[in-house]
PDB file of N, CA, C and O in Angstrom:
ATOM      1  N   UNK A   1      13.516 -23.748  10.712  1.00  0.00           N
ATOM      2  CA  UNK A   1      12.327 -24.293   9.659  1.00  0.00           C
ATOM      3  C   UNK A   1      11.887 -22.903   9.507  1.00  0.00           C
ATOM      4  O   UNK A   1      11.565 -21.749  10.185  1.00  0.00           O
ATOM      5  N   UNK A   2      11.800 -22.881   8.138  1.00  0.00           N
ATOM      6  CA  UNK A   2      11.703 -21.495   7.436  1.00  0.00           C
ATOM      7  C   UNK A   2      10.562 -21.410   6.741  1.00  0.00           C
ATOM      8  O   UNK A   2       9.973 -22.677   5.944  1.00  0.00           O
ATOM      9  N   UNK A   3       9.833 -20.326   6.926  1.00  0.00           N
ATOM     10  CA  UNK A   3       8.572 -20.465   6.174  1.00  0.00           C
ATOM     11  C   UNK A   3       8.718 -19.533   4.886  1.00  0.00           C
ATOM     12  O   UNK A   3       9.482 -18.621   5.180  1.00  0.00           O
ATOM     13  N   UNK A   4       7.978 -20.035   3.998  1.00  0.00           N
ATOM     14  CA  UNK A   4       8.103 -18.909   2.809  1.00  0.00           C
ATOM     15  C   UNK A   4       6.953 -18.466   2.747  1.00  0.00           C
ATOM     16  O   UNK A   4       5.660 -18.490   3.068  1.00  0.00           O
ATOM     17  N   UNK A   5       6.902 -16.936   1.885  1.00  0.00           N
ATOM     18  CA  UNK A   5       5.759 -16.408   1.820  1.00  0.00           C
ATOM     19  C   UNK A   5       4.947 -16.670   0.434  1.00  0.00           C
ATOM     20  O   UNK A   5       5.852 -16.444  -0.448  1.00  0.00           O
ATOM     21  N   UNK A   6       4.248 -16.956   0.544  1.00  0.00           N
ATOM     22  CA  UNK A   6       3.252 -17.127  -0.956  1.00  0.00           C
ATOM     23  C   UNK A   6       2.670 -15.900  -1.522  1.00  0.00           C
ATOM     24  O   UNK A   6       2.207 -15.809  -2.392  1.00  0.00           O
ATOM     25  N   UNK A   7       2.930 -14.510  -0.877  1.00  0.00           N
ATOM     26  CA  UNK A   7       1.963 -13.543  -1.509  1.00  0.00           C
ATOM     27  C   UNK A   7       3.102 -12.245  -1.578  1.00  0.00           C
ATOM     28  O   UNK A   7       3.777 -12.704  -0.501  1.00  0.00           O
ATOM     29  N   UNK A   8       3.251 -11.236  -2.409  1.00  0.00           N
ATOM     30  CA  UNK A   8       3.684 -10.198  -1.927  1.00  0.00           C
ATOM     31  C   UNK A   8       2.878  -9.130  -2.172  1.00  0.00           C
ATOM     32  O   UNK A   8       1.846  -8.767  -2.661  1.00  0.00           O
ATOM     33  N   UNK A   9       3.560  -7.559  -1.683  1.00  0.00           N
ATOM     34  CA  UNK A   9       2.795  -6.930  -1.240  1.00  0.00           C
ATOM     35  C   UNK A   9       2.186  -6.157  -2.948  1.00  0.00           C
ATOM     36  O   UNK A   9       2.948  -6.104  -3.778  1.00  0.00           O
ATOM     37  N   UNK A  10       1.101  -6.061  -3.256  1.00  0.00           N
ATOM     38  CA  UNK A  10       0.754  -5.521  -4.231  1.00  0.00           C
ATOM     39  C   UNK A  10       0.875  -3.694  -4.299  1.00  0.00           C
ATOM     40  O   UNK A  10      -0.299  -2.775  -3.899  1.00  0.00           O
ATOM     41  N   UNK A  11       2.083  -3.362  -4.624  1.00  0.00           N
ATOM     42  CA  UNK A  11       2.648  -1.861  -4.571  1.00  0.00           C
ATOM     43  C   UNK A  11       1.572  -0.773  -5.692  1.00  0.00           C
ATOM     44  O   UNK A  11       1.589   0.451  -5.242  1.00  0.00           O
ATOM     45  N   UNK A  12       1.407  -1.367  -6.693  1.00  0.00           N
ATOM     46  CA  UNK A  12       0.487  -0.448  -7.402  1.00  0.00           C
ATOM     47  C   UNK A  12      -0.602  -0.116  -7.285  1.00  0.00           C
ATOM     48  O   UNK A  12      -1.019   1.037  -6.662  1.00  0.00           O
ATOM     49  N   UNK A  13      -1.330  -1.082  -6.369  1.00  0.00           N
ATOM     50  CA  UNK A  13      -2.783  -0.624  -6.181  1.00  0.00           C
ATOM     51  C   UNK A  13      -2.269   0.051  -4.971  1.00  0.00           C
ATOM     52  O   UNK A  13      -3.794   0.961  -4.768  1.00  0.00           O
ATOM     53  N   UNK A  14      -2.029  -0.692  -3.955  1.00  0.00           N
ATOM     54  CA  UNK A  14      -1.718  -0.126  -2.634  1.00  0.00           C
ATOM     55  C   UNK A  14      -1.315   1.556  -2.429  1.00  0.00           C
ATOM     56  O   UNK A  14      -1.899   2.391  -1.939  1.00  0.00           O
ATOM     57  N   UNK A  15      -0.388   2.087  -3.660  1.00  0.00           N
ATOM     58  CA  UNK A  15       0.205   3.104  -3.733  1.00  0.00           C
ATOM     59  C   UNK A  15      -0.940   4.224  -4.321  1.00  0.00           C
ATOM     60  O   UNK A  15      -1.157   5.099  -4.124  1.00  0.00           O
ATOM     61  N   UNK A  16      -1.239   3.347  -5.052  1.00  0.00           N
ATOM     62  CA  UNK A  16      -2.291   4.728  -5.381  1.00  0.00           C
ATOM     63  C   UNK A  16      -3.721   4.727  -4.876  1.00  0.00           C
ATOM     64  O   UNK A  16      -3.665   6.181  -4.631  1.00  0.00           O
ATOM     65  N   UNK A  17      -4.215   3.830  -4.040  1.00  0.00           N
ATOM     66  CA  UNK A  17      -5.304   4.470  -3.126  1.00  0.00           C
ATOM     67  C   UNK A  17      -4.798   4.969  -1.907  1.00  0.00           C
ATOM     68  O   UNK A  17      -5.181   5.716  -1.432  1.00  0.00           O
ATOM     69  N   UNK A  18      -3.498   4.823  -1.887  1.00  0.00           N
ATOM     70  CA  UNK A  18      -3.007   5.475  -0.651  1.00  0.00           C
ATOM     71  C   UNK A  18      -2.548   7.004  -1.193  1.00  0.00           C
ATOM     72  O   UNK A  18      -3.201   8.058  -0.323  1.00  0.00           O
ATOM     73  N   UNK A  19      -2.477   7.206  -1.971  1.00  0.00           N
ATOM     74  CA  UNK A  19      -2.326   8.569  -2.546  1.00  0.00           C
ATOM     75  C   UNK A  19      -3.624   9.058  -2.381  1.00  0.00           C
ATOM     76  O   UNK A  19      -3.683  10.728  -2.189  1.00  0.00           O
ATOM     77  N   UNK A  20      -4.527   8.306  -3.079  1.00  0.00           N
ATOM     78  CA  UNK A  20      -6.145   9.024  -3.428  1.00  0.00           C
ATOM     79  C   UNK A  20      -6.741   9.377  -1.847  1.00  0.00           C
ATOM     80  O   UNK A  20      -7.000  10.281  -1.718  1.00  0.00           O
ATOM     81  N   UNK A  21      -6.502   8.343  -1.226  1.00  0.00           N
ATOM     82  CA  UNK A  21      -6.620   8.907   0.480  1.00  0.00           C
ATOM     83  C   UNK A  21      -6.230  10.101   1.211  1.00  0.00           C
ATOM     84  O   UNK A  21      -6.472  11.131   1.737  1.00  0.00           O
ATOM     85  N   UNK A  22      -4.571  10.111   1.246  1.00  0.00           N
ATOM     86  CA  UNK A  22      -3.713  11.105   1.880  1.00  0.00           C
ATOM     87  C   UNK A  22      -4.138  12.009   1.116  1.00  0.00           C
ATOM     88  O   UNK A  22      -4.081  13.560   1.731  1.00  0.00           O
ATOM     89  N   UNK A  23      -4.103  12.798  -0.550  1.00  0.00           N
ATOM     90  CA  UNK A  23      -4.534  13.479  -0.933  1.00  0.00           C
ATOM     91  C   UNK A  23      -6.149  14.698  -0.566  1.00  0.00           C
ATOM     92  O   UNK A  23      -5.875  15.549  -0.377  1.00  0.00           O
ATOM     93  N   UNK A  24      -6.683  13.190   0.117  1.00  0.00           N
ATOM     94  CA  UNK A  24      -8.148  13.801   0.129  1.00  0.00           C
ATOM     95  C   UNK A  24      -7.437  14.558   1.859  1.00  0.00           C
ATOM     96  O   UNK A  24      -8.271  15.408   1.719  1.00  0.00           O
ATOM     97  N   UNK A  25      -7.198  14.230   2.317  1.00  0.00           N
ATOM     98  CA  UNK A  25      -7.254  14.150   3.130  1.00  0.00           C
ATOM     99  C   UNK A  25      -6.201  15.842   3.373  1.00  0.00           C
ATOM    100  O   UNK A  25      -6.512  16.948   3.946  1.00  0.00           O
ATOM    101  N   UNK A  26      -5.224  15.846   2.680  1.00  0.00           N
ATOM    102  CA  UNK A  26      -4.457  16.988   2.179  1.00  0.00           C
ATOM    103  C   UNK A  26      -5.506  18.623   1.948  1.00  0.00           C
ATOM    104  O   UNK A  26      -5.536  19.258   2.427  1.00  0.00           O
ATOM    105  N   UNK A  27      -6.677  17.482   0.837  1.00  0.00           N
ATOM    106  CA  UNK A  27      -7.448  19.012   0.524  1.00  0.00           C
ATOM    107  C   UNK A  27      -8.379  19.564   1.310  1.00  0.00           C
ATOM    108  O   UNK A  27      -8.807  20.762   1.342  1.00  0.00           O
ATOM    109  N   UNK A  28      -8.896  18.382   2.372  1.00  0.00           N
ATOM    110  CA  UNK A  28     -10.132  18.560   3.168  1.00  0.00           C
ATOM    111  C   UNK A  28      -9.359  19.370   4.872  1.00  0.00           C
ATOM    112  O   UNK A  28      -9.824  20.737   5.220  1.00  0.00           O
ATOM    113  N   UNK A  29      -8.436  19.251   4.908  1.00  0.00           N
ATOM    114  CA  UNK A  29      -7.537  19.734   6.259  1.00  0.00           C
ATOM    115  C   UNK A  29      -6.153  21.364   5.741  1.00  0.00           C
ATOM    116  O   UNK A  29      -5.848  21.582   6.497  1.00  0.00           O
ATOM    117  N   UNK A  30      -6.629  21.009   4.515  1.00  0.00           N
ATOM    118  CA  UNK A  30      -5.525  22.239   3.852  1.00  0.00           C
ATOM    119  C   UNK A  30      -3.987  22.020   4.347  1.00  0.00           C
ATOM    120  O   UNK A  30      -3.314  23.261   4.643  1.00  0.00           O
ATOM    121  N   UNK A  31      -3.432  20.602   4.347  1.00  0.00           N
ATOM    122  CA  UNK A  31      -2.138  20.562   4.668  1.00  0.00           C
ATOM    123  C   UNK A  31      -1.619  20.003   4.029  1.00  0.00           C
ATOM    124  O   UNK A  31      -1.532  18.660   4.069  1.00  0.00           O
ATOM    125  N   UNK A  32      -0.915  20.304   2.809  1.00  0.00           N
ATOM    126  CA  UNK A  32      -0.460  19.368   1.952  1.00  0.00           C
ATOM    127  C   UNK A  32       0.812  17.994   2.758  1.00  0.00           C
ATOM    128  O   UNK A  32       0.802  17.401   1.989  1.00  0.00           O
ATOM    129  N   UNK A  33       1.705  18.898   3.594  1.00  0.00           N
ATOM    130  CA  UNK A  33       2.717  18.121   3.795  1.00  0.00           C
ATOM    131  C   UNK A  33       1.756  16.706   4.744  1.00  0.00           C
ATOM    132  O   UNK A  33       3.045  15.470   4.838  1.00  0.00           O
ATOM    133  N   UNK A  34       1.002  17.182   5.426  1.00  0.00           N
ATOM    134  CA  UNK A  34      -0.208  15.864   6.118  1.00  0.00           C
ATOM    135  C   UNK A  34       0.019  15.064   4.612  1.00  0.00           C
ATOM    136  O   UNK A  34       0.162  13.927   5.078  1.00  0.00           O
ATOM    137  N   UNK A  35      -0.874  15.746   3.870  1.00  0.00           N
ATOM    138  CA  UNK A  35      -1.303  14.742   3.085  1.00  0.00           C
ATOM    139  C   UNK A  35      -0.392  13.889   2.445  1.00  0.00           C
ATOM    140  O   UNK A  35      -0.744  12.711   1.829  1.00  0.00           O
ATOM    141  N   UNK A  36       1.294  14.531   2.234  1.00  0.00           N
ATOM    142  CA  UNK A  36       1.877  13.645   1.382  1.00  0.00           C
ATOM    143  C   UNK A  36       2.330  12.454   2.393  1.00  0.00           C
ATOM    144  O   UNK A  36       3.024  11.053   2.000  1.00  0.00           O
ATOM    145  N   UNK A  37       2.390  12.660   3.799  1.00  0.00           N
ATOM    146  CA  UNK A  37       2.843  11.727   4.754  1.00  0.00           C
ATOM    147  C   UNK A  37       1.806  10.747   4.610  1.00  0.00           C
ATOM    148  O   UNK A  37       2.350   9.550   4.934  1.00  0.00           O
ATOM    149  N   UNK A  38       0.365  11.052   5.203  1.00  0.00           N
ATOM    150  CA  UNK A  38      -0.425   9.842   5.120  1.00  0.00           C
ATOM    151  C   UNK A  38      -0.275   8.800   3.945  1.00  0.00           C
ATOM    152  O   UNK A  38      -0.866   7.944   3.407  1.00  0.00           O
ATOM    153  N   UNK A  39      -0.130  10.098   2.886  1.00  0.00           N
ATOM    154  CA  UNK A  39      -0.070   9.014   1.383  1.00  0.00           C
ATOM    155  C   UNK A  39       0.688   8.196   1.101  1.00  0.00           C
ATOM    156  O   UNK A  39       0.789   6.967   0.765  1.00  0.00           O
ATOM    157  N   UNK A  40       2.103   7.903   1.642  1.00  0.00           N
ATOM    158  CA  UNK A  40       3.039   7.254   2.178  1.00  0.00           C
ATOM    159  C   UNK A  40       2.950   6.097   3.163  1.00  0.00           C
ATOM    160  O   UNK A  40       3.265   4.979   2.918  1.00  0.00           O
ATOM    161  N   UNK A  41       1.890   6.581   4.398  1.00  0.00           N
ATOM    162  CA  UNK A  41       2.166   5.178   5.099  1.00  0.00           C
ATOM    163  C   UNK A  41       0.915   4.598   4.576  1.00  0.00           C
ATOM    164  O   UNK A  41       1.059   3.539   4.745  1.00  0.00           O
ATOM    165  N   UNK A  42      -0.394   5.639   4.108  1.00  0.00           N
ATOM    166  CA  UNK A  42      -1.740   4.274   3.788  1.00  0.00           C
ATOM    167  C   UNK A  42      -1.126   3.451   2.517  1.00  0.00           C
ATOM    168  O   UNK A  42      -1.516   2.466   2.531  1.00  0.00           O
ATOM    169  N   UNK A  43      -0.115   4.566   1.894  1.00  0.00           N
ATOM    170  CA  UNK A  43      -0.114   3.475   0.586  1.00  0.00           C
ATOM    171  C   UNK A  43       0.873   2.012   0.882  1.00  0.00           C
ATOM    172  O   UNK A  43       0.424   1.170   0.292  1.00  0.00           O
ATOM    173  N   UNK A  44       1.987   2.114   1.851  1.00  0.00           N
ATOM    174  CA  UNK A  44       2.272   0.871   2.334  1.00  0.00           C
ATOM    175  C   UNK A  44       1.793  -0.102   3.142  1.00  0.00           C
ATOM    176  O   UNK A  44       1.732  -0.984   3.048  1.00  0.00           O
ATOM    177  N   UNK A  45       1.006   0.450   3.901  1.00  0.00           N
ATOM    178  CA  UNK A  45      -0.116  -0.362   4.632  1.00  0.00           C
ATOM    179  C   UNK A  45      -0.792  -1.022   3.550  1.00  0.00           C
ATOM    180  O   UNK A  45      -0.930  -2.487   3.920  1.00  0.00           O
ATOM    181  N   UNK A  46      -1.877  -0.653   2.417  1.00  0.00           N
ATOM    182  CA  UNK A  46      -2.735  -0.905   1.879  1.00  0.00           C
ATOM    183  C   UNK A  46      -2.108  -1.910   0.806  1.00  0.00           C
ATOM    184  O   UNK A  46      -2.516  -2.695   0.063  1.00  0.00           O
ATOM    185  N   UNK A  47      -0.870  -1.652   0.710  1.00  0.00           N
ATOM    186  CA  UNK A  47      -0.064  -2.584  -0.182  1.00  0.00           C
ATOM    187  C   UNK A  47       0.188  -3.970   0.224  1.00  0.00           C
ATOM    188  O   UNK A  47       0.100  -5.249  -0.652  1.00  0.00           O
ATOM    189  N   UNK A  48       0.186  -3.824   1.700  1.00  0.00           N
ATOM    190  CA  UNK A  48       0.661  -5.536   2.236  1.00  0.00           C
ATOM    191  C   UNK A  48      -0.544  -5.851   2.608  1.00  0.00           C
ATOM    192  O   UNK A  48      -1.137  -6.993   2.906  1.00  0.00           O
ATOM    193  N   UNK A  49      -2.046  -5.505   2.887  1.00  0.00           N
ATOM    194  CA  UNK A  49      -3.393  -5.533   3.524  1.00  0.00           C
ATOM    195  C   UNK A  49      -3.837  -5.983   2.293  1.00  0.00           C
ATOM    196  O   UNK A  49      -4.906  -7.179   1.757  1.00  0.00           O
ATOM    197  N   UNK A  50      -3.568  -5.852   0.937  1.00  0.00           N
ATOM    198  CA  UNK A  50      -4.159  -6.067  -0.492  1.00  0.00           C
ATOM    199  C   UNK A  50      -2.849  -6.922  -1.177  1.00  0.00           C
ATOM    200  O   UNK A  50      -2.115  -6.371  -2.227  1.00  0.00           O
ATOM    201  N   UNK A  51      -2.342  -7.924  -1.147  1.00  0.00           N
ATOM    202  CA  UNK A  51      -1.507  -8.583  -1.490  1.00  0.00           C
ATOM    203  C   UNK A  51      -1.492  -9.049  -3.210  1.00  0.00           C
ATOM    204  O   UNK A  51      -2.539  -9.349  -3.062  1.00  0.00           O
ATOM    205  N   UNK A  52      -0.536  -9.058  -3.341  1.00  0.00           N
ATOM    206  CA  UNK A  52      -1.035 -10.592  -4.853  1.00  0.00           C
ATOM    207  C   UNK A  52      -0.413 -11.473  -4.751  1.00  0.00           C
ATOM    208  O   UNK A  52       0.550 -11.578  -4.342  1.00  0.00           O
ATOM    209  N   UNK A  53      -1.157 -12.189  -5.234  1.00  0.00           N
ATOM    210  CA  UNK A  53      -0.845 -13.818  -5.055  1.00  0.00           C
ATOM    211  C   UNK A  53       0.049 -14.402  -6.245  1.00  0.00           C
ATOM    212  O   UNK A  53       0.176 -13.524  -7.322  1.00  0.00           O
ATOM    213  N   UNK A  54       1.118 -14.695  -5.470  1.00  0.00           N
ATOM    214  CA  UNK A  54       2.072 -15.381  -6.554  1.00  0.00           C
ATOM    215  C   UNK A  54       1.583 -16.877  -7.595  1.00  0.00           C
ATOM    216  O   UNK A  54       0.988 -17.310  -6.631  1.00  0.00           O
ATOM    217  N   UNK A  55       2.250 -16.863  -8.362  1.00  0.00           N
ATOM    218  CA  UNK A  55       2.097 -18.004  -9.443  1.00  0.00           C
ATOM    219  C   UNK A  55       3.029 -18.915  -8.966  1.00  0.00           C
ATOM    220  O   UNK A  55       3.975 -18.899  -8.828  1.00  0.00           O
ATOM    221  N   UNK A  56       2.083 -20.295  -8.777  1.00  0.00           N
ATOM    222  CA  UNK A  56       3.363 -21.417  -8.396  1.00  0.00           C
ATOM    223  C   UNK A  56       3.762 -21.927  -9.716  1.00  0.00           C
ATOM    224  O   UNK A  56       2.691 -22.124 -10.656  1.00  0.00           O
ATOM    225  N   UNK A  57       4.953 -22.204  -9.576  1.00  0.00           N
ATOM    226  CA  UNK A  57       5.599 -22.940 -10.434  1.00  0.00           C
ATOM    227  C   UNK A  57       4.858 -24.117 -10.937  1.00  0.00           C
ATOM    228  O   UNK A  57       4.826 -24.882 -10.265  1.00  0.00           O
ATOM    229  N   UNK A  58       4.793 -24.427 -12.466  1.00  0.00           N
ATOM    230  CA  UNK A  58       4.267 -25.588 -13.053  1.00  0.00           C
ATOM    231  C   UNK A  58       5.806 -26.506 -13.842  1.00  0.00           C
ATOM    232  O   UNK A  58       6.357 -25.452 -14.270  1.00  0.00           O
TER     233      UNK A  58
END
């Protein structure tokens, strides 16, 4: 039995929020490399947490 996924990751919202959070950490901790790494990690995680609903074909 195959399950179909009815949602897809919202890359635009997830990566932009991840960028804001990661660069916020970079500014506070004065560590740019950590900020870039956290931006990527948080961006991917938030893209899957905040999914974009697909429209059903009519």
